[in-house]
XYZ file of C-alpha atoms in Angstrom:
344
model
C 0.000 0.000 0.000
C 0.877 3.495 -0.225
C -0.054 6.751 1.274
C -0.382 9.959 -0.440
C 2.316 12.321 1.031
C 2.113 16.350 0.238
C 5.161 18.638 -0.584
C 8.094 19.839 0.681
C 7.890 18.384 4.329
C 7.297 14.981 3.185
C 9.688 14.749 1.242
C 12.755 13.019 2.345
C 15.681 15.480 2.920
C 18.456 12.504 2.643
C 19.981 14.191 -0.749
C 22.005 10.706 -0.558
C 22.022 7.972 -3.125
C 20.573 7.808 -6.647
C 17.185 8.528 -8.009
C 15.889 7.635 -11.332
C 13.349 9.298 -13.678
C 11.137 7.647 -16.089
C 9.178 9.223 -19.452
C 7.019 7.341 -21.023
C 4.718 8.184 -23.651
C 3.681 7.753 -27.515
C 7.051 6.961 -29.236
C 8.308 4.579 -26.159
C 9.770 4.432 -22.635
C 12.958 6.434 -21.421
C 15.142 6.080 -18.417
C 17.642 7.580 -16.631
C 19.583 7.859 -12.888
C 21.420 10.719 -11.428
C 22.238 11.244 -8.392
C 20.396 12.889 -5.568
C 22.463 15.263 -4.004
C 23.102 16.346 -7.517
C 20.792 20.157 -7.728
C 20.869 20.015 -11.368
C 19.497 16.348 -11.481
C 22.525 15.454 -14.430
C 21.812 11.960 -15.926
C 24.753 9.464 -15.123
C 23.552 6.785 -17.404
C 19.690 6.329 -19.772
C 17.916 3.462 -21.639
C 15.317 3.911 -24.176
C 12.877 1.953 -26.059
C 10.629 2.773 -28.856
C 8.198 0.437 -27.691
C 5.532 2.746 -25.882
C 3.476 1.287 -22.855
C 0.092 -0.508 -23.634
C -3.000 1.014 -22.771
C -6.125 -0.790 -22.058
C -9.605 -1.254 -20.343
C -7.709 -0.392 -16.819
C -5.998 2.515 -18.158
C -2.177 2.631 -18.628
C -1.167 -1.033 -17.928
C 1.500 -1.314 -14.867
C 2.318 -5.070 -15.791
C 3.611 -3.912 -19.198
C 5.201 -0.273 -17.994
C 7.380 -2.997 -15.299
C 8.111 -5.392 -17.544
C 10.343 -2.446 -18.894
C 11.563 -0.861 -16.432
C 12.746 -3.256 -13.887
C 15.626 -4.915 -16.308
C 16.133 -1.706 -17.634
C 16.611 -0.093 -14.455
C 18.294 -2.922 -13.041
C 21.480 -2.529 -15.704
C 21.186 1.439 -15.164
C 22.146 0.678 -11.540
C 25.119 -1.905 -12.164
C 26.509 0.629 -15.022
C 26.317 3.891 -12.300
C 27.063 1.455 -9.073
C 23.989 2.299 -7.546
C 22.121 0.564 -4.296
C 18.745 0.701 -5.730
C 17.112 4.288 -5.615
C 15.922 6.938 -3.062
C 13.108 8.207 -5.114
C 11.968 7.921 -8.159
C 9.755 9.933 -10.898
C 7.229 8.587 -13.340
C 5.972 10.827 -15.644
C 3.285 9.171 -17.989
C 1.245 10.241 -20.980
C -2.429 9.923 -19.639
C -1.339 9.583 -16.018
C -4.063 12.057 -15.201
C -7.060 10.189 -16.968
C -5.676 6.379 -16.851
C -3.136 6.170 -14.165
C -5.072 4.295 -11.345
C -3.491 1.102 -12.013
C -0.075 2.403 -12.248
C -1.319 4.183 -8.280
C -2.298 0.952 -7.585
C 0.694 -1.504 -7.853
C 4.451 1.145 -9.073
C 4.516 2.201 -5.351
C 5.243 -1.399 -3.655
C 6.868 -3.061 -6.679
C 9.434 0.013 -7.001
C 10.134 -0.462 -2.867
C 10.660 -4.217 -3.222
C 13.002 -3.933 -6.257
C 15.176 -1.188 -5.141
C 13.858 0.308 -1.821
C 12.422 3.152 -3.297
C 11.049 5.216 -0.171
C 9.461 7.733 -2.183
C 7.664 7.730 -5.584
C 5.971 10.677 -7.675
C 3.829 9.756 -10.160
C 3.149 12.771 -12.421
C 1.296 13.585 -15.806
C 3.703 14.070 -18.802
C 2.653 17.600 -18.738
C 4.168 18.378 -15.423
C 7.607 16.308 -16.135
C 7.937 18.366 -19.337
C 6.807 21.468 -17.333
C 9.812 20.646 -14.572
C 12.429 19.985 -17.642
C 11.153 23.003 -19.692
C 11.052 25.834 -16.280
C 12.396 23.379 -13.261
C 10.719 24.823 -10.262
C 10.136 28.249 -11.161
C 6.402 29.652 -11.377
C 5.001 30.076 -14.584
C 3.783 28.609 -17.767
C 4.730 25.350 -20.203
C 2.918 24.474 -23.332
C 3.895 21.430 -24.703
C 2.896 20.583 -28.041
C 2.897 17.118 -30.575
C 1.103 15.687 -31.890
C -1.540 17.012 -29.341
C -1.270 20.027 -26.847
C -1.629 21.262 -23.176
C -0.384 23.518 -20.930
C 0.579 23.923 -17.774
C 1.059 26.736 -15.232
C 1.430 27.293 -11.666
C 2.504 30.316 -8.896
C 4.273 27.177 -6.921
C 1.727 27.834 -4.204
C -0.700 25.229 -2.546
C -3.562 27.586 -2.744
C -2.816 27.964 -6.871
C -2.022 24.405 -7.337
C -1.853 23.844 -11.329
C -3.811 25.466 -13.858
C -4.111 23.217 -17.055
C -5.534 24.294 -20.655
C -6.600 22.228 -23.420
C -4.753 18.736 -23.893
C -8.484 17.219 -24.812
C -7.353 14.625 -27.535
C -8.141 15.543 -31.503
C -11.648 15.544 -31.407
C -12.426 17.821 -28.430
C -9.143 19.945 -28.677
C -5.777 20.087 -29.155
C -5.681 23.105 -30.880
C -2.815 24.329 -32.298
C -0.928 20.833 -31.778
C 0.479 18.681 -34.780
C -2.274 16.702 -35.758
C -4.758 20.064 -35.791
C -2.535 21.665 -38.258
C -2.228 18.321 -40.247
C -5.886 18.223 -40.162
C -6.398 21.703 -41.410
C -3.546 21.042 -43.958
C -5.927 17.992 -45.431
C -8.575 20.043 -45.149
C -7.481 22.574 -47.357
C -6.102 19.769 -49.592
C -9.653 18.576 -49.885
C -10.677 21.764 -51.046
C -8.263 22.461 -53.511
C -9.356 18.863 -54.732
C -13.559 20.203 -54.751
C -12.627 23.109 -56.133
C -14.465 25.347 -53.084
C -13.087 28.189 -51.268
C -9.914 27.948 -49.288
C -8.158 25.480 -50.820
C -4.721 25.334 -51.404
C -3.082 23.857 -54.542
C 0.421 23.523 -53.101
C -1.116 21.267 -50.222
C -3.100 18.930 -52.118
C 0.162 18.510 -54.536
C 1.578 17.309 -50.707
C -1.071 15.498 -49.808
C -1.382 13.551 -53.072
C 2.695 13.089 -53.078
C 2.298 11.384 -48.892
C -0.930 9.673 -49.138
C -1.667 9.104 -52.753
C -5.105 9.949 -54.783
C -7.100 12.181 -51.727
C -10.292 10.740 -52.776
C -8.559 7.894 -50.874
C -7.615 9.899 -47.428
C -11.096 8.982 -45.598
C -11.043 4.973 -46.024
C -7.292 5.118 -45.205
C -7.527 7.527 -42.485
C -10.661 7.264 -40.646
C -10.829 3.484 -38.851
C -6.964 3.695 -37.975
C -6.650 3.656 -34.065
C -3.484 6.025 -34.824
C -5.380 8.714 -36.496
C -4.123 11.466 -34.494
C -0.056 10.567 -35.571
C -0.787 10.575 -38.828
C -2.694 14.017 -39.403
C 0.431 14.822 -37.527
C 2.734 13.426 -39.658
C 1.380 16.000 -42.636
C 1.929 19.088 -40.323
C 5.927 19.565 -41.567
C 4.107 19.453 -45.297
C 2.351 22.186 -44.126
C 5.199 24.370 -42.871
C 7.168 23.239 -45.921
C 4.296 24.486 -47.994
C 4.686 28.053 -45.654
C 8.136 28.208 -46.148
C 7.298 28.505 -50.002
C 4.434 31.279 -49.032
C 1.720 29.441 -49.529
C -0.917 31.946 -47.948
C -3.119 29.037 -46.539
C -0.252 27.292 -45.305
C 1.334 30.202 -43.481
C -2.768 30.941 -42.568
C -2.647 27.541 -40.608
C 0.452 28.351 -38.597
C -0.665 31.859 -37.723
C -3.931 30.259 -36.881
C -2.242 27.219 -34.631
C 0.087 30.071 -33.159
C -2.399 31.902 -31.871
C -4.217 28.938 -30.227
C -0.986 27.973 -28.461
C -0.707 31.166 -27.212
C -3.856 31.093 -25.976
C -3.546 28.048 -23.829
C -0.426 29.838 -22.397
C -2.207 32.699 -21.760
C -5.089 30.772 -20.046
C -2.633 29.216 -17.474
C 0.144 31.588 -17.044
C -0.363 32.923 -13.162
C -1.370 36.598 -12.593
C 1.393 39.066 -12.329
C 4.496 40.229 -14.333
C 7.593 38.579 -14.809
C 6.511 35.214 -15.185
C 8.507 32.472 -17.924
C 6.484 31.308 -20.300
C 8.453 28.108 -22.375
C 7.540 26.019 -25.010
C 8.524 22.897 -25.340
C 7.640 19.303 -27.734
C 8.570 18.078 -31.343
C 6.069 20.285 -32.993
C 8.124 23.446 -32.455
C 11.048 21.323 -34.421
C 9.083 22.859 -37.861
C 11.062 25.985 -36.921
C 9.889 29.623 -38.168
C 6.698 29.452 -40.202
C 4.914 28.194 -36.367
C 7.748 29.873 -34.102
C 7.909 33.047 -35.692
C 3.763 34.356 -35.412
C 3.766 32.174 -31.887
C 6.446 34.473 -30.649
C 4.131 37.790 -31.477
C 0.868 35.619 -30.383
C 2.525 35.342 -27.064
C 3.833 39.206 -26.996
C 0.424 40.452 -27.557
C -1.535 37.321 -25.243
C 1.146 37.734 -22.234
C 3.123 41.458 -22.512
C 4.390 41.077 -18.814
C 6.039 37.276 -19.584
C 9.349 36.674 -20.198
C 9.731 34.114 -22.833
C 12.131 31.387 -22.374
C 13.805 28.051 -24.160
C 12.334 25.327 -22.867
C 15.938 24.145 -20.430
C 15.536 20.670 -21.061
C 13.355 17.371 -22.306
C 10.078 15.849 -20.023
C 12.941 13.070 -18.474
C 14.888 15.551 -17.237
C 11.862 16.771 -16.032
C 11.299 13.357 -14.391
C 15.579 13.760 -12.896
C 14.286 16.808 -11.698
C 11.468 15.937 -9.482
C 12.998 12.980 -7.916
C 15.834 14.644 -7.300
C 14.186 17.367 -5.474
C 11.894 14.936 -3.696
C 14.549 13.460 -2.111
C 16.305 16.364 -1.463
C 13.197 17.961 0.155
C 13.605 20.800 -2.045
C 10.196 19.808 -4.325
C 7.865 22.704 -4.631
C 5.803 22.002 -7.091
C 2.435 21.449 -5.938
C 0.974 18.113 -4.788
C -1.738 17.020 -7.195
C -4.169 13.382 -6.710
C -3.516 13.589 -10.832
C -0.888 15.565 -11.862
C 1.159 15.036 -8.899
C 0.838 12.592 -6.868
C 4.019 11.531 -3.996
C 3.632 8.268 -2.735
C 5.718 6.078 0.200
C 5.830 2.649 0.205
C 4.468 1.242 3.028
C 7.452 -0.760 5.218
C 7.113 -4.479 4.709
């Protein structure tokens, strides 16, 4: 069993030993140690896998997410020398939603494998917020294939505020596979002949996914829909680069829901960072460029930021500062959640 345990004073305070983080999401499972008395939370040694955890009726299924990580985990401590691990940090896509089972059964079979005496279980969100800002109050969108973002003040009272991140149907706007979408879209229309089509995107579409009269049978009854509208988004920022106007439309358009969400969490008050971070921003100026003035005119007072690192140094980060007692982001039942191992 395992108790839910708050911030700062339950954390640990033994900055002694090793801690490991864990990311694990769409394109697999990552791993990594560092040591705890180590402020910056430096990796020593990492394992990844492209084989991402199952999900099923129960949510995110803990047999499958251990079947990884013990071994791997296992060989991370003989190549660092490690005696097991103080603390460690899971940060999981869905975690909010689908975590229960991973509540249910991480906390006791992480203390019997390596006497882990305190575990955070966290929403990829708030491991990519701790990589992107570390502990610092302010705002993190993180964008994909979908979106969401993620602010805080770092007090109790403020907790985490949280826009958008509501899958393709419902949201994620902005994110990879909405700007693939509209990209298709406009594709389609070229195609009909109506308004707002571009020809330069159905020449894409037609050279990725063949004849478009195609694109619903092929697209519709696959259970990775949401990767591959994603996977058209670069045509669309390759169609920008060549000023396309509906293609550079789409990225002004997904820049200024970004900044939105950022907007929507950022906490009251001047001064705050406001970081993105997430693969989607890797189709460089056509999005980056009208997100940076979307964000000067959504957030004047922010300070803009590079996002300082990935979601599993996010994950270094928290355990480190768990068992460091220097964690002060705030305790969440879903985003958050610090666990100890019952003794015995």
């Amino acid at each position: 069993m395992a108790e839910p345990a708050g911030r700062g004073p339950d954390a640990l305070g033994t900055g002694r030993g090793h801690v490991l983080g864990v990311d694990s999401g769409g394109s697999g499972l990552r791993i990594a140690v560092a040591r705890a008395d180590d402020a910056e939370a430096r990796p020593l040694a990492s394992y990844a896998s492209d084989e991402p955890v199952r999900t099923g009726p129960a949510g995110i299924d803990a047999a499958h997410l251990l079947s990884q990580l013990l071994p791997a985990a296992e060989e991370l401590a003989r190549e660092v020398g490690a005696d097991g691990f103080v603390t460690v940090c899971v940060g999981a896509a869905g975690m909010a939603s689908l975590g229960d089972e991973l509540r249910a059964r991480l906390p006791a079979a992480l203390a019997t494998a390596f006497g882990v005496r305190a575990l955070a279980l966290a929403a990829d969100a708030v491991t990519a917020y701790a990589g992107a800002l570390g502990q610092r109050p302010g705002a993190v969108v993180a964008a994909g294939t979908g979106v969401i973002a993620l602010g805080t003040d770092l007090t109790a009272a403020g907790g985490w505020r949280r826009a958008d991140g509501w899958g393709h149907l419902l949201g994620d706007c902005g994110s990879g596979a909405w700007i693939g979408r509209a990209g298709l879209e406009a594709a389609l229309r070229a195609h009909d002949g109506r308004p707002g089509g571009s020809a330069a995107l159905l020449a894409r579409a037609e050279a990725v996914f063949g004849p478009v009269d195609g694109l619903p049978a092929a697209l519709y009854p696959r259970a990775d829909r949401p990767a591959v509208l994603a996977s058209f988004a670069p045509e669309v920022a390759r169609c920008a680069r060549e000023d396309d106007a509906v293609a550079l439309g789409i990225l002004r358009a997904a820049a200024g829901h970004l900044a939105d969400a950022a907007a929507a969490v950022c906490p009251p008050g001047a001064g705050h960072v406001v970081a993105c971070t997430g693969g989607l921003f890797g189709i460089g100026a056509p999005l980056l460029a009208p997100l940076r003035t979307a964000l000067a005119e959504r957030l004047p007072d922010a300070r803009l930021a590079d996002a300082a690192g990935s979601p599993l140094d996010g994950a270094l980060t928290v355990a480190a500062a768990l068992a460091g007692a220097r964690l002060q982001l705030p305790a969440d039942m879903k985003l958050l959640q610090i666990t100890r191992p019952a003794p015995g």
